[in-house]
Short mmCIF file of C-alpha atoms and ligand atoms in Angstrom, two decimals:
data_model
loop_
_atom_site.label_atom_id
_atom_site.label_comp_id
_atom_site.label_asym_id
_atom_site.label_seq_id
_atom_site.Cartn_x
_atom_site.Cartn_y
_atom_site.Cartn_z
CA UNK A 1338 166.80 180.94 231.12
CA UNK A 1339 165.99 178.05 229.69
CA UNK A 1340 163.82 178.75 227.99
CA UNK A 1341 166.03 181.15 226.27
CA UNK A 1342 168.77 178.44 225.10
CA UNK A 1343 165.80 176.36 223.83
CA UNK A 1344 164.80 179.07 221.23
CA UNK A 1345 167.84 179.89 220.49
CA UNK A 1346 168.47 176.28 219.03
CA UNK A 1347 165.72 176.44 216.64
CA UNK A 1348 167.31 178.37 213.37
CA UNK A 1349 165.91 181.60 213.25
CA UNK A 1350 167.00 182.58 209.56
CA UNK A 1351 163.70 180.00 208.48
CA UNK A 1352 161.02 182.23 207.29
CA UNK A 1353 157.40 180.92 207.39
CA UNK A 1354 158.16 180.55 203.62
CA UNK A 1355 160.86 178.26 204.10
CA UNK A 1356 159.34 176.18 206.30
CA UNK A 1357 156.26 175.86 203.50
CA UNK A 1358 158.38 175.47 200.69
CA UNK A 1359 160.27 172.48 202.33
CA UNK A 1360 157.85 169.85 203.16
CA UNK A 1361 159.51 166.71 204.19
CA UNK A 1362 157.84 164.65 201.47
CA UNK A 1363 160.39 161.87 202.11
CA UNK A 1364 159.99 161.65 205.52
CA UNK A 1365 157.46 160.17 207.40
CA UNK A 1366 155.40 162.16 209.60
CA UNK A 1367 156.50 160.42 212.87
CA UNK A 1368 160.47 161.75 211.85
CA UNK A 1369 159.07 165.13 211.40
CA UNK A 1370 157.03 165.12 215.06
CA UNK A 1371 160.89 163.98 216.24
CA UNK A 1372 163.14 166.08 214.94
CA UNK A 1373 160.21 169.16 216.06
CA UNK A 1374 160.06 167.87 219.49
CA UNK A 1375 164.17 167.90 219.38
CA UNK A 1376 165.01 171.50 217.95
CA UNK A 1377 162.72 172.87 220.82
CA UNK A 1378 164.23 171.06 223.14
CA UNK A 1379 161.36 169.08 224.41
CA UNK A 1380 162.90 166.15 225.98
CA UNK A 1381 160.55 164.62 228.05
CA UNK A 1382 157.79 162.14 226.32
CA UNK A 1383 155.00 160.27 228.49
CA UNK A 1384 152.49 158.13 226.56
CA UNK A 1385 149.73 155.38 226.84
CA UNK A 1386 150.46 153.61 223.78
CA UNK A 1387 147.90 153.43 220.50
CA UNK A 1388 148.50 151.72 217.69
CA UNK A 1389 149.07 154.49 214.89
CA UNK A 1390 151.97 155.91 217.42
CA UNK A 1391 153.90 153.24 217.24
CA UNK A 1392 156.43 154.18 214.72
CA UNK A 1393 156.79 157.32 216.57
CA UNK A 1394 157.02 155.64 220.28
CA UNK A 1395 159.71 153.30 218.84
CA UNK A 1396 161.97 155.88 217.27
CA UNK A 1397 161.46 158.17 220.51
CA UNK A 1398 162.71 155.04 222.40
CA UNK A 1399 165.69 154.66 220.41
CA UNK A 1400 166.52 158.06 220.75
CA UNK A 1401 168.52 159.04 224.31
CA UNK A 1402 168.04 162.81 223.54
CA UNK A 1403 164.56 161.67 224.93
CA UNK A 1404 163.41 160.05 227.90
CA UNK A 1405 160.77 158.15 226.83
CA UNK A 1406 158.71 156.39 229.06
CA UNK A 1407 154.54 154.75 229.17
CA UNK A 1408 152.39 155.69 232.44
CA UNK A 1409 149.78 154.01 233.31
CA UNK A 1410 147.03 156.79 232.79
CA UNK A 1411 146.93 159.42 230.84
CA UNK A 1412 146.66 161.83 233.62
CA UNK A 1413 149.28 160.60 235.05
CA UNK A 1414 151.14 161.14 231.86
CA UNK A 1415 150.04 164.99 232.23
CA UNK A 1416 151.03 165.24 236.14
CA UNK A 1417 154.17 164.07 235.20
CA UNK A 1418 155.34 165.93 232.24
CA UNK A 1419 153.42 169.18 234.12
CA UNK A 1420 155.91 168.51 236.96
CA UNK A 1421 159.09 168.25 234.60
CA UNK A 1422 158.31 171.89 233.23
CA UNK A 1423 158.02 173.41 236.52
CA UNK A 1424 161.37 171.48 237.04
CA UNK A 1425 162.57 173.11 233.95
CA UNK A 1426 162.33 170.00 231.26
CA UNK A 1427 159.85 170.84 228.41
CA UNK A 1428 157.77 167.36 227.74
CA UNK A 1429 155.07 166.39 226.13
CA UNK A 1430 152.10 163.56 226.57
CA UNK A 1431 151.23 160.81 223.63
CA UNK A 1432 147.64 159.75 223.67
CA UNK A 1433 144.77 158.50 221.65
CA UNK A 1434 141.39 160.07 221.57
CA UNK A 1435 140.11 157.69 224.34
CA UNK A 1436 142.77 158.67 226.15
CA UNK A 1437 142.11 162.51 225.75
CA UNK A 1438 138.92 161.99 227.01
CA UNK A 1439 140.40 160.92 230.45
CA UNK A 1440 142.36 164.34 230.73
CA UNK A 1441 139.52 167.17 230.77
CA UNK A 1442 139.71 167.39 235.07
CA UNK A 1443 144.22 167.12 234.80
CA UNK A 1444 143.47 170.05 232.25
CA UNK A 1445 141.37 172.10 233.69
CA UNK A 1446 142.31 172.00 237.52
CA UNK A 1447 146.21 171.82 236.87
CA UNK A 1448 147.79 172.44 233.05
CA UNK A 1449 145.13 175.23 232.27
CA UNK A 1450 145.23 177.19 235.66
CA UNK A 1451 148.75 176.83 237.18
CA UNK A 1452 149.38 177.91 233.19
CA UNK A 1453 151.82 175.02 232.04
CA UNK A 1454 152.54 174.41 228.28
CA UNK A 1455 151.70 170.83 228.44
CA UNK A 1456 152.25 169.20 224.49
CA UNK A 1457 149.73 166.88 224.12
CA UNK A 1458 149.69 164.77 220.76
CA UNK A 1459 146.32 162.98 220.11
CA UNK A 1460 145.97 159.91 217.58
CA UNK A 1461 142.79 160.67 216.27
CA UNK A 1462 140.62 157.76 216.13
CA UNK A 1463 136.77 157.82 215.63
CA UNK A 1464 136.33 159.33 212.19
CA UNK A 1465 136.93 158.80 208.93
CA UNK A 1466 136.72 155.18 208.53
CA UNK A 1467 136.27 154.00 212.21
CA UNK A 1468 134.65 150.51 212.52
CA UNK A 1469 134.67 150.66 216.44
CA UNK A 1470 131.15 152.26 217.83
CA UNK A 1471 132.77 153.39 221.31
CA UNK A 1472 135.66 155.13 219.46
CA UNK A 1473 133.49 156.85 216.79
CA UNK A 1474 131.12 158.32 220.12
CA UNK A 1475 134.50 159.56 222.54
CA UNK A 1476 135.52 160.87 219.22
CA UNK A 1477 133.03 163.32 219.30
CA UNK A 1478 133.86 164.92 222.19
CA UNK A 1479 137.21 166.16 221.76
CA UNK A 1480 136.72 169.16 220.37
CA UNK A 1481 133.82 170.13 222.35
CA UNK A 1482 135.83 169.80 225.30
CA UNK A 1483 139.34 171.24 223.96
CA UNK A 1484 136.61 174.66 223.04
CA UNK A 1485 135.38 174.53 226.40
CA UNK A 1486 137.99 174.82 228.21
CA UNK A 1487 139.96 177.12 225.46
CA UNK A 1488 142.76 175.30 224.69
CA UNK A 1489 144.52 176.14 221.38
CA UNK A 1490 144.57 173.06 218.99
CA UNK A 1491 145.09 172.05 215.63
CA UNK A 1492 144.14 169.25 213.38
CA UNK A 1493 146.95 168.30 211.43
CA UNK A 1494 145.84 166.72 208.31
CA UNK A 1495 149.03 167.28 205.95
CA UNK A 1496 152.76 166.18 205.91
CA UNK A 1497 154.02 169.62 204.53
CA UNK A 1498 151.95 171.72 207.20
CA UNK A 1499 153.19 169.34 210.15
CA UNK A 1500 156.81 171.05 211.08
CA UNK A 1501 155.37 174.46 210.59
CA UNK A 1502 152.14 173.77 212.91
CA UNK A 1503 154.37 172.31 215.17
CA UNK A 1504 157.23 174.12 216.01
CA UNK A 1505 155.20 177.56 215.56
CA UNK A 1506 152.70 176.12 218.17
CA UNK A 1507 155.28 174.89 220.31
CA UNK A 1508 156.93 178.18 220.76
CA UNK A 1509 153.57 179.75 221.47
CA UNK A 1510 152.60 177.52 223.57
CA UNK A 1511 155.58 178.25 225.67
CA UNK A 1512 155.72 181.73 225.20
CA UNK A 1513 152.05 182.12 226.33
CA UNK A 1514 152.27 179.54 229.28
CA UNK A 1515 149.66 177.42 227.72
CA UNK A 1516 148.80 173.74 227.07
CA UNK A 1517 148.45 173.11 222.99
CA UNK A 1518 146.93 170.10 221.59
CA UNK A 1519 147.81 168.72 218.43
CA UNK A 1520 145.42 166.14 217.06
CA UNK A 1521 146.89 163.70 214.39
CA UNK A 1522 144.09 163.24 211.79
CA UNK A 1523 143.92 159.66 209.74
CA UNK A 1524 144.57 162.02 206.86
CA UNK A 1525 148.42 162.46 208.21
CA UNK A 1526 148.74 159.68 209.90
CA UNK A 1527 147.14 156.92 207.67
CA UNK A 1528 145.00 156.03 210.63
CA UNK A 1529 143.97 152.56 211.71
CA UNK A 1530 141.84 150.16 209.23
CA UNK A 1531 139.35 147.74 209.79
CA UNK A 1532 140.84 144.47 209.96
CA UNK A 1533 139.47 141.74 208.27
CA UNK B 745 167.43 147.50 262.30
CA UNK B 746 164.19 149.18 263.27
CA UNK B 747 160.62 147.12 262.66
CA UNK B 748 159.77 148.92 259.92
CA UNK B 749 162.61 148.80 257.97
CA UNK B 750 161.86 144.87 258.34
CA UNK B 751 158.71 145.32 257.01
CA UNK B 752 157.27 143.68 260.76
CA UNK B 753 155.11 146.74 261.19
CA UNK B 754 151.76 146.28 259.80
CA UNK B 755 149.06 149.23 259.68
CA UNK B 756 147.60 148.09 262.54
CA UNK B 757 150.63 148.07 264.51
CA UNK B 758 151.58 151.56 263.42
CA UNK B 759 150.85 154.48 265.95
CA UNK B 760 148.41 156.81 264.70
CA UNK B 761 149.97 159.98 264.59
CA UNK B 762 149.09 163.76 263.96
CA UNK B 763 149.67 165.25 259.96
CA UNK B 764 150.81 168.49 260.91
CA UNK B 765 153.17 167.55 263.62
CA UNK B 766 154.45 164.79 261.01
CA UNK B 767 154.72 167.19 258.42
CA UNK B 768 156.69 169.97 260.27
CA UNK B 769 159.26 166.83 261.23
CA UNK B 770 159.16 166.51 257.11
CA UNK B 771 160.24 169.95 256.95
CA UNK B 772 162.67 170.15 259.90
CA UNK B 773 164.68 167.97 258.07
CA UNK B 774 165.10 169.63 254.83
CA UNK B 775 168.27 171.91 254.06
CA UNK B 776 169.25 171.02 250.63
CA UNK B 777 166.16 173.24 248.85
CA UNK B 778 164.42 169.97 248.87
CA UNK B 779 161.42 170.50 246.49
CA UNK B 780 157.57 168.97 248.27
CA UNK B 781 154.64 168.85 246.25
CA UNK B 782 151.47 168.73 249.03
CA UNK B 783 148.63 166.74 247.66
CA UNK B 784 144.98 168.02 247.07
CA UNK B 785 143.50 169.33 250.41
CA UNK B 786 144.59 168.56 253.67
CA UNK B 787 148.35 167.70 252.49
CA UNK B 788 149.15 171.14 251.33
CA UNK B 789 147.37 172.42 254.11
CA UNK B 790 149.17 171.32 256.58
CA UNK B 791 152.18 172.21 254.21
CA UNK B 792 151.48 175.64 253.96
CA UNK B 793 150.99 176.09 257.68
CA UNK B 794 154.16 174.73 258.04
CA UNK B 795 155.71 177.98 256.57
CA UNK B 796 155.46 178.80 252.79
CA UNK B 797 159.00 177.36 251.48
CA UNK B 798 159.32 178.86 247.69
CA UNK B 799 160.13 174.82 247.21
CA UNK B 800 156.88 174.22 247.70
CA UNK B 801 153.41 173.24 245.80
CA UNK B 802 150.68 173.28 246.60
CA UNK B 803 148.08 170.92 244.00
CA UNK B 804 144.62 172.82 244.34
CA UNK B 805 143.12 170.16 242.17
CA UNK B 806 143.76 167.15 240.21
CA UNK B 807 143.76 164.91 242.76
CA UNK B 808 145.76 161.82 242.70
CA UNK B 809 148.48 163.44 240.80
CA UNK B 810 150.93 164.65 243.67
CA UNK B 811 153.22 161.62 243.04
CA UNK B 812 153.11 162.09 239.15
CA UNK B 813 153.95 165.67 239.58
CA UNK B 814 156.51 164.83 241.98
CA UNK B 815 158.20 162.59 239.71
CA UNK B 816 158.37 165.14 236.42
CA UNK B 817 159.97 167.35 239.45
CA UNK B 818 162.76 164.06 240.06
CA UNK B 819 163.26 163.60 236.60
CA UNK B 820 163.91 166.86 235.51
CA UNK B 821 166.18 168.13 238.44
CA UNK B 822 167.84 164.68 239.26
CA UNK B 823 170.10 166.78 241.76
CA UNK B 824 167.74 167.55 243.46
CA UNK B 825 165.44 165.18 246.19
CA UNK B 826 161.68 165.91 245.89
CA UNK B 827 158.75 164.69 248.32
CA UNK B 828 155.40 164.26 247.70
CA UNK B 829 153.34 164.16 250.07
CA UNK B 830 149.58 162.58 249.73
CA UNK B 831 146.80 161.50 251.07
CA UNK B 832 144.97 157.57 251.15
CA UNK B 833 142.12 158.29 248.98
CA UNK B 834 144.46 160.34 246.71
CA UNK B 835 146.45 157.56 245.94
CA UNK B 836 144.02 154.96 245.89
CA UNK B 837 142.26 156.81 243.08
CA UNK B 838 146.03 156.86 241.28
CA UNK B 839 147.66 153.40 242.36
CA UNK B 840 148.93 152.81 238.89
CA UNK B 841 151.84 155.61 239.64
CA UNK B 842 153.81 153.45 242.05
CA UNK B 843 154.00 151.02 239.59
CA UNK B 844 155.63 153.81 237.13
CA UNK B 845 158.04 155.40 240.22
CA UNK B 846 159.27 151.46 240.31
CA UNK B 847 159.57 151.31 237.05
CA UNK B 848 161.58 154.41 237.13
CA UNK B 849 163.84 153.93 239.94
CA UNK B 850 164.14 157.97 240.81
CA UNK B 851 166.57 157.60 243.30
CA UNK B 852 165.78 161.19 244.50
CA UNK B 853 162.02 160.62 245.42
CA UNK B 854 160.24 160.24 248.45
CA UNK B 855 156.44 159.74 249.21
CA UNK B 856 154.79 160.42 252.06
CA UNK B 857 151.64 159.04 253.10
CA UNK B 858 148.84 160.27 255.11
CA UNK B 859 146.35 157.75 255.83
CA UNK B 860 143.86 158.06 258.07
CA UNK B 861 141.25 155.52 256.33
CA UNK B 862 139.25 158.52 255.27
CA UNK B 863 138.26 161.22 252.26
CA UNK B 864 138.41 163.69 255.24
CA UNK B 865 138.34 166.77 253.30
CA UNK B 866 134.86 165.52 251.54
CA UNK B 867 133.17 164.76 254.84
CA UNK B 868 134.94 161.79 255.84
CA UNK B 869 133.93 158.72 254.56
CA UNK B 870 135.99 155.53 254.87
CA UNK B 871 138.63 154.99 252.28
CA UNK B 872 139.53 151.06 251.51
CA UNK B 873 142.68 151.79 253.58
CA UNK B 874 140.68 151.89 256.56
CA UNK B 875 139.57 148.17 256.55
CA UNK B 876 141.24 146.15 253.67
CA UNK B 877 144.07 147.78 251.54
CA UNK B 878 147.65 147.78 252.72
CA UNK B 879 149.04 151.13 250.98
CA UNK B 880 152.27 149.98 251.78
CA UNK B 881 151.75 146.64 250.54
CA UNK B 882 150.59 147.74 247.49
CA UNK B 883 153.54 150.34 247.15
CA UNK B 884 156.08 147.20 247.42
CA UNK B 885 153.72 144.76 244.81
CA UNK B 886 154.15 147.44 242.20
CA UNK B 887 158.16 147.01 243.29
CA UNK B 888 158.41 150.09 245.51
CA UNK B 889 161.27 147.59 247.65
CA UNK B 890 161.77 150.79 249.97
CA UNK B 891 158.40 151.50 251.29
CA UNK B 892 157.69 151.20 255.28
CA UNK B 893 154.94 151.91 258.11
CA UNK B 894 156.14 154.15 260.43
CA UNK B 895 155.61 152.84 264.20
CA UNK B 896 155.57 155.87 265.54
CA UNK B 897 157.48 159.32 265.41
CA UNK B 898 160.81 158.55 266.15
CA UNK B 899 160.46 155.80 263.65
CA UNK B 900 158.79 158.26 260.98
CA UNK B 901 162.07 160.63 261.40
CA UNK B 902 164.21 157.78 261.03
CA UNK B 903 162.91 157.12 257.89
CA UNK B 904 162.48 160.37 256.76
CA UNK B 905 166.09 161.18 257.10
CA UNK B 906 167.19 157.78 255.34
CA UNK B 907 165.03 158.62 252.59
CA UNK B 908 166.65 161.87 252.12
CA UNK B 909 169.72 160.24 251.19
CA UNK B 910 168.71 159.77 248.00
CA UNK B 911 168.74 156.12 247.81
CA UNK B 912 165.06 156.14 246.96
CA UNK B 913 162.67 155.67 245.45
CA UNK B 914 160.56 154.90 249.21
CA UNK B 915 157.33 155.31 250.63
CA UNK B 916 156.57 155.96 253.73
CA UNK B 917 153.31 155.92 255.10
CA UNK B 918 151.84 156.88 258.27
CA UNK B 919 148.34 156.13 260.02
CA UNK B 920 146.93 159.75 261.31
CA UNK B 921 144.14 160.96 263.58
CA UNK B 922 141.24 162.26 261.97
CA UNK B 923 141.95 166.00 262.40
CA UNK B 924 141.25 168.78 259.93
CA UNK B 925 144.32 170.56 259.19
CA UNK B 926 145.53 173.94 260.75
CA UNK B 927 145.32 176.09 258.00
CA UNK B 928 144.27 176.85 254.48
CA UNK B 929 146.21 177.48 251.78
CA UNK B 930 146.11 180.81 249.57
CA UNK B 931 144.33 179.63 246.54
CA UNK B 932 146.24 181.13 243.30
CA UNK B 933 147.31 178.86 241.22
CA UNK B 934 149.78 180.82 238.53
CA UNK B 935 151.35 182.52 241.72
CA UNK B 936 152.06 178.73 243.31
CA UNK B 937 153.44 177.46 240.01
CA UNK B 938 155.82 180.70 239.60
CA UNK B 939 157.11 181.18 243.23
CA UNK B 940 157.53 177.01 242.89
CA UNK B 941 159.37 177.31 239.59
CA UNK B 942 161.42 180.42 241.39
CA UNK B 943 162.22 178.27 243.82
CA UNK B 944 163.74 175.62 241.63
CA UNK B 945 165.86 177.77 240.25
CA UNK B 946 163.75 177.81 236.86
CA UNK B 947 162.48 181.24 236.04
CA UNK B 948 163.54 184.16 236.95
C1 TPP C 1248 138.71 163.68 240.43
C2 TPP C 1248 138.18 164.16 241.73
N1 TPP C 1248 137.27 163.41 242.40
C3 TPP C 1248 136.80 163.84 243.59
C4 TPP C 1248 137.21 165.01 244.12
C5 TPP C 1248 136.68 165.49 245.46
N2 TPP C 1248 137.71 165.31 246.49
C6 TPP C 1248 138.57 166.29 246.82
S1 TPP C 1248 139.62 165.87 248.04
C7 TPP C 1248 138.90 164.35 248.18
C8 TPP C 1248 139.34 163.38 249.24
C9 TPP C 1248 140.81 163.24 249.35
O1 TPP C 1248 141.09 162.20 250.26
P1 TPP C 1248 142.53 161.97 250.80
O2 TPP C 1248 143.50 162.09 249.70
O3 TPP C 1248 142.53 160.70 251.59
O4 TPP C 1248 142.80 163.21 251.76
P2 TPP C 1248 142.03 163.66 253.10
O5 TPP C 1248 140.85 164.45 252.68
O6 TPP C 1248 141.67 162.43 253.87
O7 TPP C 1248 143.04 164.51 253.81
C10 TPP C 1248 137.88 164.18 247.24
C11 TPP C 1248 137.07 162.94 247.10
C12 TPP C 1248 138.14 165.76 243.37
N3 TPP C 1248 138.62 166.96 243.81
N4 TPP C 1248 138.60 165.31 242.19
#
């Protein structure tokens, strides 16, 4: 049932051409990610904090629609927000790459079996333009491990693809009982630069 | 005022006691739907052999994530008083959780903990908790205020029914014998996640 009242608040007269034809230009990406997580209901946010989700952590903070809260690990993160759903609270988990690459046993022997539609949005760090070895390496296995264990995900490189990929995935994700990862490329996010 | 709610009983004060026999006084006590979450092995073991409640789950991996799990449960049924109950290694390998149930104040969450200074399930080796680390030390330095030894079993149902008041959060913790537990649970996980979520009230 609740899922129910959670689709029905996202507007159904939006056709996929809609949705393409109005790219938030103006808006920044984080306020797009927001107002996603908000129309499907998804009120629950666990993170450990990276640097190029800051903007977003802030204005999910500020926001009481959301509770918004940092764990300590990122599994916890996952136990927790895999907990709220089966308590009937849609949530999702904030991480960097690094931090993804703590997640593959939380995945596989609890989101990915009991069938829980974990969100899980990755900063992605380690590519284009990385100037941090360690990063660069965990980097590369991400997507190795997201194929192994079959979980849909999506790089999201564009501003004008990020509601559609988002909310479409979303509802998928719950509709299919099935974690979704969503990794935020430099290329949407601006990244994080050397520094001097 | 008993000794533990004093905080005078240490873990080596604290009578060791039997999980299953603790865990059906867990149960005993619960007629509000109260929703457990029994941690990786032997605590949902001895959970399910205490009669399959549909409030029940039962974590068939990812251990050290029983309180975390418990916790999404408090959050997103505050009405609703959840326990989690885990074992010492379990929590030892996830320590950073009290710090986020303190943090959190879920006044509707309980832990219970099961140490008998071993990874039994694994072929019992010693866990920290069996010479050196205070669980329930620990619990109250990450600001846990409400977290006790229990002396023995009147002393364990004494807290357990103050906890259920939902004044939490609290730990309490409770030194056990070394034996296996009496059962085994059925090992599907999409069928423990939907009867759970049935039992909350959630689907269906
Ligand atoms: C991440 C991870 N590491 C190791 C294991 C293997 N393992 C399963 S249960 C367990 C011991 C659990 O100890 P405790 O929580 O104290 O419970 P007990 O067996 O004593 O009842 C271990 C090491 C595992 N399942 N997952």
């Amino acid at each position: 049932m609740i899922r129910e009242t959670a689709l029905n608040l996202v507007d159904s007269s939006m056709t996929d051409n809609q949705t393409r034809a109005a790219p938030q230009k103006e808006g920044a990406w984080h306020e797009t990610v927001l107002a996603t997580l908000k129309s499907n209901n998804v009120k629950l946010i666990t993170y450990v904090p990276d640097k190029v989700l800051t903007p977003l952590i802030k204005a999910l903070h500020a926001d009481d629609f959301f509770t918004t809260f940092a764990t300590t690990r990122e599994e916890e993160a996952l136990g927790i927000v895999a907990g709220a759903w089966m308590g009937g609270m849609r949530g999702a988990v904030l991480v960097q790459t690094s931090g993804f690459a703590t997640l593959p046993n939380a995945l596989a022997s609890l989101a990915v079996p009991c069938q829980i539609p974990a969100l899980l949005f990755v900063s992605e760090r380690g590519t284009l333009g990385e100037f941090n070895l360690g990063q660069a390496m965990v980097c590369k296995t991400m997507r190795p491990v997201l194929d192994a264990l079959g979980l849909e995900n999506h790089t999201i490189t564009r501003q004008d693809e990020l509601a559609f990929i988002l909310d479409r995935s979303i509802k998928q994700a719950v509709a299919t009982q099935a974690p979704v990862a969503f990794i935020l490329s430099p290329l949407l996010t601006g990244g994080k630069v050397f520094a001097q | 005022m008993s000794h533990s709610q004093t905080g005078a009983v240490g873990a080596h004060n604290a009578k060791v006691m039997n999980r299953f026999d603790l865990t059906k006084r867990v149960v005993d006590k619960l007629k509000r739907e109260e929703a457990v979450i029994g941690g990786i092995g032997n605590a949902n073991f001895d959970l399910w052999a205490c009669g399959q409640r549909p409030q029940n789950f039962y974590m068939l991996g990812s251990m050290g994530l029983t309180i975390p799990i418990a916790l999404g449960v408090a959050i997103a049924q505050p009405k609703r008083h959840v326990i989690a109950l885990e074992g010492d290694g379990s929590l030892l390998m996830q320590l950073g959780c009290l710090a986020t149930v303190a943090m959190l104040r879920p006044a509707n969450l309980t832990i219970v903990l099961w140490d008998n200074g071993l990874y039994q399930i694994t072929g019992s080796q010693t866990t920290a908790s069996a010479t050196t680390a205070d669980l329930v030390a620990i619990a109250r330095g990450a600001g846990i205020a409400d977290a006790a030894w229990a002396a023995d079993e009147d002393d364990f149902d004494r807290l357990v029914a103050a906890a259920l008041k939902d004044g939490g959060p609290s730990l309490i913790a409770a030194r056990i014998d070394g034996k296996p537990a009496v059962a085994t649970t059925d090992r599907d996980p999409v069928q423990i996640r939907e009867r759970f979520m049935h039992g909350l009230g959630v689907k269906g």
